[in-house]
Amino acid sequence: MSITPLMPVYPRCGVRPVRGEHCHLIDEDGTRYLDFASGIAVNLLGHSHEGLIGAIQQQAATLMHVSNLYGSPQGEALAQRLVEKTFADTVFFTNSGAEAVEAAIKTARAYHQHDEGDANRTELITFTNAFHGRTMATISASNQAKMHKGFLPLLAGFQYAEFDDLECAKALVSDKTAGFLVEPIQGEGGIRPASQEFISGLRALCDEHDLMLVFDEVQCGVARTGKLYAYEHYGVEPDIMATAKGIGGGFPLGACLATEKAARGMGFGTHGSTYGGNPLAMAAGTAVMDAVANDEFLAEVTEKGERLRTRLEQFIGNYPDLFELVRGKGLMLGIKMKVESRPFFVHLRDHHQLLTVAAGDNTLRVLPPLVAGDEEFDEFLDKLSAGAASYQVPEAA
């Protein structure tokens, strides 16, 4: 056999973590890496948070899984907390971000295909360079050809507009439009926050045409930007929102949140998930909410983000041939480079034991655990500086 036991869909590198301590990962050979990737914005409480670990251990010893055919005291409690803290009136729990976006797409379509709606409204307008997941629906919602290759034909029902271009989005609205699906801050697309005008304009278009405004906050949500959810920065509420990654702190968990109006088509039998909302996931999500869903923690994330951003902006001036600018909010930061970012990300990982994430638009994603502090920021800047000083831009082929 030439194929590996793990299906080779990831270009796995030589880093092989077996243990985590706070903001570090430890390889099987003992090498320590500073983790400013956080499992791509997942491990928001780091790798050894006592509250999260304790909650999972206690629930695992009590009840891990039960069918959704039965009542869910754990799910009801976490859903109520999310409802109280957000725009939403109701929550559907999933196991991942892609599943949460799938549920959001179905909810938006079902709103119009309900008895009171317009069954012709089946299309969602999405945006260039977006990333919504790897299912057939979520790759179809993206205009990125690299995700389409090998999986054609795509699912119908999506139109692509230029990100942060309100007039382009407006021009695509038709009698088939069900709503807009957008990341308030693009993650894989290069840590690109949408403008206030764009987000407010989408809300106005939805209100005018009775469309659904669907936010994908899988990466930018759950305290990552200094707000519990990024839509709060804009003073604009969506009708439907997908959340995941940080909400489980490392345990597989996602959710689709919606207003009562938006969820009118999601009745008995319209959607489901065998594992979604299981007691073990609910324990993890509750522990995360206990830690982050308060003004003190969110203010700390904001302050840390401003401090780290200031230091990064000062740092990149030392390497004008490498770096262009810093963007993002809170501790969701991106360093836009003047050269391709992926080789530099590899250089930092392999030669300076610093874990970051490459992204589109030649951007280096900086996604530290939200519990990181000055000691970790100092180590990060030291490693980043050493990496920049030792980096040689690969010659063009």
Tab-separated table of N, CA and C in Angstrom, residues 247-394:
chain	number	residue	atom	x	y	z
A	247	ILE	N	-15.794	28.200	20.687
A	247	ILE	CA	-16.912	27.957	21.594
A	247	ILE	C	-16.743	26.661	22.391
A	248	GLY	N	-15.946	25.726	21.869
A	248	GLY	CA	-15.683	24.487	22.594
A	248	GLY	C	-14.318	24.452	23.238
A	249	GLY	N	-13.493	25.465	22.976
A	249	GLY	CA	-12.174	25.541	23.584
A	249	GLY	C	-11.231	24.418	23.183
A	250	GLY	N	-11.599	23.641	22.183
A	250	GLY	CA	-10.808	22.492	21.761
A	250	GLY	C	-11.666	21.248	21.625
A	251	PHE	N	-12.842	21.268	22.242
A	251	PHE	CA	-13.784	20.166	22.065
A	251	PHE	C	-14.650	20.472	20.844
A	252	PRO	N	-14.955	19.473	19.995
A	252	PRO	CA	-15.753	19.729	18.791
A	252	PRO	C	-17.149	20.253	19.130
A	253	LEU	N	-17.408	21.495	18.769
A	253	LEU	CA	-18.690	22.126	19.071
A	253	LEU	C	-18.913	23.302	18.136
A	254	GLY	N	-20.121	23.424	17.650
A	254	GLY	CA	-20.528	24.581	16.863
A	254	GLY	C	-21.988	24.856	17.137
A	255	ALA	N	-22.502	25.932	16.570
A	255	ALA	CA	-23.908	26.257	16.774
A	255	ALA	C	-24.395	27.190	15.682
A	256	CYS	N	-25.661	27.080	15.371
A	256	CYS	CA	-26.356	28.023	14.502
A	256	CYS	C	-27.349	28.774	15.366
A	257	LEU	N	-27.198	30.092	15.426
A	257	LEU	CA	-28.069	30.946	16.211
A	257	LEU	C	-29.002	31.702	15.279
A	258	ALA	N	-30.239	31.937	15.713
A	258	ALA	CA	-31.190	32.626	14.851
A	258	ALA	C	-32.237	33.353	15.685
A	259	THR	N	-32.822	34.385	15.075
A	259	THR	CA	-33.983	35.020	15.682
A	259	THR	C	-35.191	34.119	15.490
A	260	GLU	N	-36.244	34.399	16.255
A	260	GLU	CA	-37.477	33.616	16.104
A	260	GLU	C	-38.027	33.748	14.693
A	261	LYS	N	-37.993	34.953	14.142
A	261	LYS	CA	-38.481	35.179	12.786
A	261	LYS	C	-37.676	34.370	11.774
A	262	ALA	N	-36.347	34.426	11.880
A	262	ALA	CA	-35.493	33.741	10.906
A	262	ALA	C	-35.656	32.232	10.960
A	263	ALA	N	-35.972	31.702	12.134
A	263	ALA	CA	-36.069	30.254	12.318
A	263	ALA	C	-37.468	29.713	12.054
A	264	ARG	N	-38.344	30.503	11.451
A	264	ARG	CA	-39.744	30.081	11.312
A	264	ARG	C	-39.914	28.831	10.450
A	265	GLY	N	-38.950	28.550	9.586
A	265	GLY	CA	-39.058	27.367	8.744
A	265	GLY	C	-38.412	26.126	9.333
A	266	MET	N	-37.784	26.242	10.498
A	266	MET	CA	-37.034	25.120	11.071
A	266	MET	C	-37.856	24.421	12.153
A	267	GLY	N	-38.834	23.655	11.694
A	267	GLY	CA	-39.685	22.907	12.610
A	267	GLY	C	-39.256	21.459	12.728
A	268	PHE	N	-40.118	20.632	13.330
A	268	PHE	CA	-39.808	19.220	13.538
A	268	PHE	C	-39.409	18.544	12.229
A	269	GLY	N	-38.289	17.822	12.258
A	269	GLY	CA	-37.859	17.028	11.121
A	269	GLY	C	-37.075	17.756	10.053
A	270	THR	N	-36.880	19.080	10.191
A	270	THR	CA	-36.187	19.822	9.141
A	270	THR	C	-34.674	19.710	9.233
A	271	HIS	N	-34.147	19.387	10.404
A	271	HIS	CA	-32.697	19.311	10.570
A	271	HIS	C	-32.392	18.422	11.763
A	272	GLY	N	-31.145	17.969	11.854
A	272	GLY	CA	-30.780	17.116	12.976
A	272	GLY	C	-29.303	16.833	13.008
A	273	SER	N	-28.866	16.212	14.094
A	273	SER	CA	-27.467	15.815	14.264
A	273	SER	C	-27.397	14.777	15.367
A	274	THR	N	-26.833	13.626	15.068
A	274	THR	CA	-26.736	12.573	16.077
A	274	THR	C	-25.973	13.047	17.308
A	275	TYR	N	-24.814	13.664	17.081
A	275	TYR	CA	-23.959	14.055	18.205
A	275	TYR	C	-24.162	15.500	18.639
A	276	GLY	N	-24.818	16.304	17.799
A	276	GLY	CA	-24.934	17.721	18.105
A	276	GLY	C	-25.611	17.982	19.435
A	277	GLY	N	-24.965	18.782	20.271
A	277	GLY	CA	-25.534	19.129	21.564
A	277	GLY	C	-25.406	18.050	22.617
A	278	ASN	N	-24.500	17.077	22.415
A	278	ASN	CA	-24.367	16.027	23.425
A	278	ASN	C	-23.857	16.599	24.753
A	279	PRO	N	-24.133	15.946	25.865
A	279	PRO	CA	-23.785	16.514	27.169
A	279	PRO	C	-22.316	16.861	27.339
A	280	LEU	N	-21.414	16.076	26.730
A	280	LEU	CA	-19.986	16.358	26.875
A	280	LEU	C	-19.621	17.671	26.184
A	281	ALA	N	-20.160	17.886	24.987
A	281	ALA	CA	-19.920	19.147	24.291
A	281	ALA	C	-20.523	20.315	25.046
A	282	MET	N	-21.704	20.119	25.619
A	282	MET	CA	-22.357	21.194	26.362
A	282	MET	C	-21.549	21.583	27.602
A	283	ALA	N	-20.907	20.601	28.236
A	283	ALA	CA	-20.060	20.899	29.388
A	283	ALA	C	-18.871	21.756	28.971
A	284	ALA	N	-18.275	21.423	27.816
A	284	ALA	CA	-17.151	22.217	27.320
A	284	ALA	C	-17.598	23.634	26.989
A	285	GLY	N	-18.709	23.755	26.270
A	285	GLY	CA	-19.203	25.075	25.902
A	285	GLY	C	-19.568	25.920	27.106
A	286	THR	N	-20.136	25.295	28.125
A	286	THR	CA	-20.488	26.025	29.344
A	286	THR	C	-19.245	26.528	30.059
A	287	ALA	N	-18.198	25.698	30.099
A	287	ALA	CA	-16.947	26.123	30.736
A	287	ALA	C	-16.319	27.295	29.990
A	288	VAL	N	-16.382	27.272	28.660
A	288	VAL	CA	-15.865	28.390	27.881
A	288	VAL	C	-16.655	29.662	28.169
A	289	MET	N	-17.971	29.566	28.173
A	289	MET	CA	-18.794	30.733	28.469
A	289	MET	C	-18.515	31.256	29.875
A	290	ASP	N	-18.325	30.355	30.822
A	290	ASP	CA	-17.986	30.784	32.188
A	290	ASP	C	-16.730	31.646	32.188
A	291	ALA	N	-15.777	31.288	31.332
A	291	ALA	CA	-14.489	31.975	31.322
A	291	ALA	C	-14.523	33.283	30.550
A	292	VAL	N	-15.215	33.323	29.417
A	292	VAL	CA	-15.044	34.462	28.487
A	292	VAL	C	-16.229	35.419	28.406
A	293	ALA	N	-17.422	34.959	28.753
A	293	ALA	CA	-18.615	35.779	28.516
A	293	ALA	C	-18.874	36.750	29.663
A	294	ASN	N	-17.877	37.598	29.917
A	294	ASN	CA	-18.026	38.619	30.945
A	294	ASN	C	-17.208	39.836	30.540
A	295	ASP	N	-17.605	40.988	31.032
A	295	ASP	CA	-16.991	42.244	30.606
A	295	ASP	C	-15.510	42.315	30.952
A	296	GLU	N	-15.123	41.754	32.082
A	296	GLU	CA	-13.711	41.828	32.501
A	296	GLU	C	-12.817	41.078	31.529
A	297	PHE	N	-13.198	39.849	31.179
A	297	PHE	CA	-12.375	39.061	30.259
A	297	PHE	C	-12.320	39.724	28.896
A	298	LEU	N	-13.462	40.179	28.392
A	298	LEU	CA	-13.506	40.799	27.068
A	298	LEU	C	-12.677	42.080	27.032
A	299	ALA	N	-12.702	42.846	28.121
A	299	ALA	CA	-11.884	44.061	28.181
A	299	ALA	C	-10.400	43.719	28.162
A	300	GLU	N	-10.032	42.620	28.804
A	300	GLU	CA	-8.635	42.185	28.797
A	300	GLU	C	-8.197	41.792	27.391
A	301	VAL	N	-9.064	41.097	26.656
A	301	VAL	CA	-8.728	40.725	25.287
A	301	VAL	C	-8.528	41.977	24.438
A	302	THR	N	-9.405	42.944	24.599
A	302	THR	CA	-9.275	44.202	23.862
A	302	THR	C	-7.961	44.885	24.184
A	303	GLU	N	-7.647	44.973	25.458
A	303	GLU	CA	-6.409	45.653	25.882
A	303	GLU	C	-5.179	44.897	25.400
A	304	LYS	N	-5.192	43.587	25.516
A	304	LYS	CA	-4.064	42.783	25.036
A	304	LYS	C	-3.897	42.947	23.526
A	305	GLY	N	-5.013	42.921	22.813
A	305	GLY	CA	-4.951	43.067	21.370
A	305	GLY	C	-4.364	44.395	20.945
A	306	GLU	N	-4.748	45.472	21.617
A	306	GLU	CA	-4.210	46.792	21.292
A	306	GLU	C	-2.716	46.851	21.599
A	307	ARG	N	-2.325	46.248	22.715
A	307	ARG	CA	-0.908	46.252	23.092
A	307	ARG	C	-0.061	45.454	22.103
A	308	LEU	N	-0.561	44.265	21.727
A	308	LEU	CA	0.194	43.439	20.791
A	308	LEU	C	0.230	44.089	19.414
A	309	ARG	N	-0.875	44.682	18.996
A	309	ARG	CA	-0.901	45.336	17.700
A	309	ARG	C	0.090	46.492	17.642
A	310	THR	N	0.155	47.285	18.699
A	310	THR	CA	1.101	48.400	18.747
A	310	THR	C	2.533	47.901	18.610
A	311	ARG	N	2.838	46.826	19.325
A	311	ARG	CA	4.193	46.285	19.259
A	311	ARG	C	4.497	45.725	17.865
A	312	LEU	N	3.503	45.094	17.245
A	312	LEU	CA	3.711	44.568	15.897
A	312	LEU	C	3.917	45.689	14.887
A	313	GLU	N	3.145	46.754	15.018
A	313	GLU	CA	3.287	47.872	14.083
A	313	GLU	C	4.655	48.532	14.230
A	314	GLN	N	5.168	48.588	15.446
A	314	GLN	CA	6.516	49.117	15.651
A	314	GLN	C	7.555	48.164	15.063
A	315	PHE	N	7.316	46.854	15.243
A	315	PHE	CA	8.267	45.849	14.778
A	315	PHE	C	8.398	45.824	13.259
A	316	ILE	N	7.277	45.863	12.528
A	316	ILE	CA	7.360	45.663	11.083
A	316	ILE	C	8.115	46.799	10.391
A	317	GLY	N	8.215	47.950	11.057
A	317	GLY	CA	8.996	49.040	10.484
A	317	GLY	C	10.467	48.712	10.345
A	318	ASN	N	10.941	47.712	11.101
A	318	ASN	CA	12.345	47.291	11.011
A	318	ASN	C	12.611	46.441	9.774
A	319	TYR	N	11.550	45.955	9.144
A	319	TYR	CA	11.707	45.063	7.991
A	319	TYR	C	10.756	45.512	6.874
A	320	PRO	N	10.996	46.689	6.310
A	320	PRO	CA	10.066	47.239	5.311
A	320	PRO	C	9.989	46.415	4.032
A	321	ASP	N	10.980	45.578	3.777
A	321	ASP	CA	10.933	44.750	2.573
A	321	ASP	C	10.080	43.494	2.766
A	322	LEU	N	9.808	43.155	4.036
A	322	LEU	CA	9.047	41.951	4.341
A	322	LEU	C	7.582	42.234	4.647
A	323	PHE	N	7.343	43.288	5.440
A	323	PHE	CA	6.012	43.487	6.002
A	323	PHE	C	5.387	44.794	5.525
A	324	GLU	N	4.062	44.774	5.376
A	324	GLU	CA	3.347	45.946	4.885
A	324	GLU	C	2.504	46.610	5.958
A	325	LEU	N	1.643	45.821	6.644
A	325	LEU	CA	0.750	46.420	7.632
A	325	LEU	C	0.199	45.341	8.562
A	326	VAL	N	-0.421	45.812	9.646
A	326	VAL	CA	-1.088	44.928	10.610
A	326	VAL	C	-2.570	45.277	10.591
A	327	ARG	N	-3.428	44.262	10.571
A	327	ARG	CA	-4.866	44.524	10.602
A	327	ARG	C	-5.568	43.469	11.451
A	328	GLY	N	-6.824	43.754	11.775
A	328	GLY	CA	-7.610	42.845	12.596
A	328	GLY	C	-8.174	43.545	13.804
A	329	LYS	N	-8.784	42.766	14.688
A	329	LYS	CA	-9.357	43.292	15.923
A	329	LYS	C	-9.053	42.342	17.062
A	330	GLY	N	-8.832	42.911	18.260
A	330	GLY	CA	-8.565	42.084	19.425
A	330	GLY	C	-7.345	41.215	19.213
A	331	LEU	N	-7.502	39.931	19.496
A	331	LEU	CA	-6.407	38.980	19.292
A	331	LEU	C	-6.655	38.118	18.052
A	332	MET	N	-7.307	38.734	17.066
A	332	MET	CA	-7.410	38.172	15.716
A	332	MET	C	-6.670	39.143	14.807
A	333	LEU	N	-5.355	38.937	14.687
A	333	LEU	CA	-4.497	39.876	13.993
A	333	LEU	C	-3.850	39.221	12.772
A	334	GLY	N	-3.600	40.033	11.771
A	334	GLY	CA	-2.927	39.563	10.574
A	334	GLY	C	-1.814	40.518	10.181
A	335	ILE	N	-0.669	39.970	9.817
A	335	ILE	CA	0.441	40.767	9.304
A	335	ILE	C	0.489	40.548	7.792
A	336	LYS	N	0.108	41.573	7.049
A	336	LYS	CA	0.180	41.473	5.585
A	336	LYS	C	1.623	41.644	5.151
A	337	MET	N	2.103	40.697	4.359
A	337	MET	CA	3.489	40.696	3.941
A	337	MET	C	3.636	41.204	2.506
A	338	LYS	N	4.829	41.657	2.178
A	338	LYS	CA	5.140	42.085	0.813
A	338	LYS	C	5.679	40.929	-0.027
A	339	VAL	N	5.849	39.786	0.619
A	339	VAL	CA	6.267	38.562	-0.063
A	339	VAL	C	5.262	37.473	0.308
A	340	GLU	N	5.387	36.321	-0.308
A	340	GLU	CA	4.468	35.225	-0.002
A	340	GLU	C	4.586	34.836	1.471
A	341	SER	N	3.456	34.711	2.148
A	341	SER	CA	3.485	34.481	3.602
A	341	SER	C	3.752	33.030	3.983
A	342	ARG	N	3.377	32.081	3.133
A	342	ARG	CA	3.479	30.675	3.535
A	342	ARG	C	4.921	30.221	3.785
A	343	PRO	N	5.896	30.555	2.928
A	343	PRO	CA	7.266	30.149	3.251
A	343	PRO	C	7.774	30.763	4.562
A	344	PHE	N	7.350	31.975	4.861
A	344	PHE	CA	7.781	32.606	6.116
A	344	PHE	C	7.146	31.916	7.309
A	345	PHE	N	5.896	31.557	7.200
A	345	PHE	CA	5.215	30.812	8.263
A	345	PHE	C	5.934	29.487	8.526
A	346	VAL	N	6.369	28.805	7.475
A	346	VAL	CA	7.114	27.552	7.618
A	346	VAL	C	8.460	27.808	8.288
A	347	HIS	N	9.127	28.897	7.895
A	347	HIS	CA	10.421	29.258	8.484
A	347	HIS	C	10.284	29.489	9.988
A	348	LEU	N	9.274	30.206	10.397
A	348	LEU	CA	9.065	30.457	11.831
A	348	LEU	C	8.824	29.151	12.576
A	349	ARG	N	8.061	28.280	11.987
A	349	ARG	CA	7.743	26.994	12.624
A	349	ARG	C	8.961	26.090	12.734
A	350	ASP	N	9.682	25.939	11.637
A	350	ASP	CA	10.740	24.940	11.593
A	350	ASP	C	12.051	25.408	12.208
A	351	HIS	N	12.301	26.709	12.222
A	351	HIS	CA	13.590	27.205	12.694
A	351	HIS	C	13.510	28.005	13.994
A	352	HIS	N	12.303	28.439	14.377
A	352	HIS	CA	12.197	29.266	15.582
A	352	HIS	C	11.092	28.807	16.518
A	353	GLN	N	10.521	27.640	16.249
A	353	GLN	CA	9.526	27.021	17.129
A	353	GLN	C	8.388	27.988	17.466
A	354	LEU	N	7.941	28.714	16.449
A	354	LEU	CA	6.813	29.635	16.582
A	354	LEU	C	5.715	29.188	15.618
A	355	LEU	N	4.530	28.923	16.159
A	355	LEU	CA	3.409	28.463	15.358
A	355	LEU	C	2.452	29.615	15.084
A	356	THR	N	2.278	29.924	13.804
A	356	THR	CA	1.299	30.903	13.351
A	356	THR	C	0.471	30.213	12.265
A	357	VAL	N	-0.282	30.972	11.477
A	357	VAL	CA	-1.093	30.391	10.412
A	357	VAL	C	-0.987	31.286	9.182
A	358	ALA	N	-0.712	30.677	8.040
A	358	ALA	CA	-0.723	31.438	6.798
A	358	ALA	C	-2.160	31.657	6.350
A	359	ALA	N	-2.374	32.719	5.584
A	359	ALA	CA	-3.715	33.033	5.082
A	359	ALA	C	-3.600	33.676	3.713
A	360	GLY	N	-4.769	33.961	3.126
A	360	GLY	CA	-4.805	34.611	1.833
A	360	GLY	C	-4.271	36.030	1.901
A	361	ASP	N	-4.098	36.626	0.732
A	361	ASP	CA	-3.605	37.995	0.610
A	361	ASP	C	-2.235	38.152	1.271
A	362	ASN	N	-1.398	37.082	1.172
A	362	ASN	CA	-0.036	37.093	1.740
A	362	ASN	C	-0.033	37.565	3.190
A	363	THR	N	-0.904	36.961	3.979
A	363	THR	CA	-1.080	37.372	5.369
A	363	THR	C	-0.637	36.279	6.323
A	364	LEU	N	0.012	36.695	7.400
A	364	LEU	CA	0.387	35.801	8.486
A	364	LEU	C	-0.616	36.021	9.608
A	365	ARG	N	-1.392	34.974	9.926
A	365	ARG	CA	-2.371	35.092	10.999
A	365	ARG	C	-1.710	34.917	12.361
A	366	VAL	N	-2.032	35.808	13.287
A	366	VAL	CA	-1.545	35.757	14.662
A	366	VAL	C	-2.766	35.559	15.546
A	367	LEU	N	-2.930	34.338	16.061
A	367	LEU	CA	-4.127	33.953	16.804
A	367	LEU	C	-3.741	33.315	18.137
A	368	PRO	N	-3.203	34.082	19.065
A	368	PRO	CA	-2.761	33.497	20.330
A	368	PRO	C	-3.940	33.050	21.178
A	369	PRO	N	-3.718	32.129	22.110
A	369	PRO	CA	-4.754	31.873	23.106
A	369	PRO	C	-5.123	33.189	23.801
A	370	LEU	N	-6.389	33.356	24.110
A	370	LEU	CA	-6.821	34.618	24.711
A	370	LEU	C	-6.296	34.789	26.128
A	371	VAL	N	-5.739	33.720	26.705
A	371	VAL	CA	-5.159	33.788	28.054
A	371	VAL	C	-3.675	34.129	28.017
A	372	ALA	N	-3.110	34.345	26.824
A	372	ALA	CA	-1.698	34.745	26.722
A	372	ALA	C	-1.503	36.113	27.377
A	373	GLY	N	-0.298	36.331	27.886
A	373	GLY	CA	0.016	37.596	28.538
A	373	GLY	C	1.353	38.141	28.087
A	374	ASP	N	1.887	39.084	28.846
A	374	ASP	CA	3.122	39.761	28.439
A	374	ASP	C	4.285	38.799	28.250
A	375	GLU	N	4.373	37.781	29.080
A	375	GLU	CA	5.485	36.827	28.947
A	375	GLU	C	5.435	36.138	27.589
A	376	GLU	N	4.238	35.724	27.182
A	376	GLU	CA	4.089	35.066	25.886
A	376	GLU	C	4.249	36.061	24.735
A	377	PHE	N	3.779	37.286	24.915
A	377	PHE	CA	3.952	38.298	23.873
A	377	PHE	C	5.431	38.622	23.673
A	378	ASP	N	6.192	38.691	24.776
A	378	ASP	CA	7.638	38.929	24.666
A	378	ASP	C	8.304	37.795	23.895
A	379	GLU	N	7.956	36.565	24.242
A	379	GLU	CA	8.532	35.413	23.554
A	379	GLU	C	8.157	35.426	22.078
A	380	PHE	N	6.904	35.767	21.778
A	380	PHE	CA	6.445	35.838	20.397
A	380	PHE	C	7.246	36.862	19.600
A	381	LEU	N	7.416	38.072	20.146
A	381	LEU	CA	8.159	39.105	19.418
A	381	LEU	C	9.618	38.730	19.256
A	382	ASP	N	10.186	38.074	20.251
A	382	ASP	CA	11.579	37.624	20.145
A	382	ASP	C	11.729	36.621	19.004
A	383	LYS	N	10.820	35.644	18.953
A	383	LYS	CA	10.896	34.617	17.913
A	383	LYS	C	10.594	35.207	16.534
A	384	LEU	N	9.616	36.094	16.470
A	384	LEU	CA	9.275	36.728	15.197
A	384	LEU	C	10.436	37.567	14.688
A	385	SER	N	11.083	38.295	15.589
A	385	SER	CA	12.225	39.121	15.208
A	385	SER	C	13.385	38.259	14.713
A	386	ALA	N	13.663	37.184	15.448
A	386	ALA	CA	14.742	36.287	15.030
A	386	ALA	C	14.412	35.649	13.679
A	387	GLY	N	13.127	35.318	13.487
A	387	GLY	CA	12.726	34.723	12.219
A	387	GLY	C	12.864	35.686	11.063
A	388	ALA	N	12.482	36.942	11.277
A	388	ALA	CA	12.601	37.943	10.212
A	388	ALA	C	14.066	38.206	9.877
A	389	ALA	N	14.903	38.252	10.904
A	389	ALA	CA	16.320	38.541	10.684
A	389	ALA	C	17.025	37.426	9.928
A	390	SER	N	16.561	36.188	10.137
A	390	SER	CA	17.237	35.037	9.504
A	390	SER	C	16.584	34.588	8.205
A	391	TYR	N	15.503	35.246	7.825
A	391	TYR	CA	14.738	34.762	6.673
A	391	TYR	C	15.341	35.262	5.371
A	392	GLN	N	15.430	34.357	4.419
A	392	GLN	CA	15.856	34.694	3.071
A	392	GLN	C	14.703	34.398	2.120
A	393	VAL	N	14.231	35.412	1.441
A	393	VAL	CA	13.104	35.231	0.537
A	393	VAL	C	13.484	34.256	-0.576
A	394	PRO	N	12.679	33.219	-0.782
A	394	PRO	CA	13.001	32.253	-1.850
A	394	PRO	C	13.038	32.949	-3.216
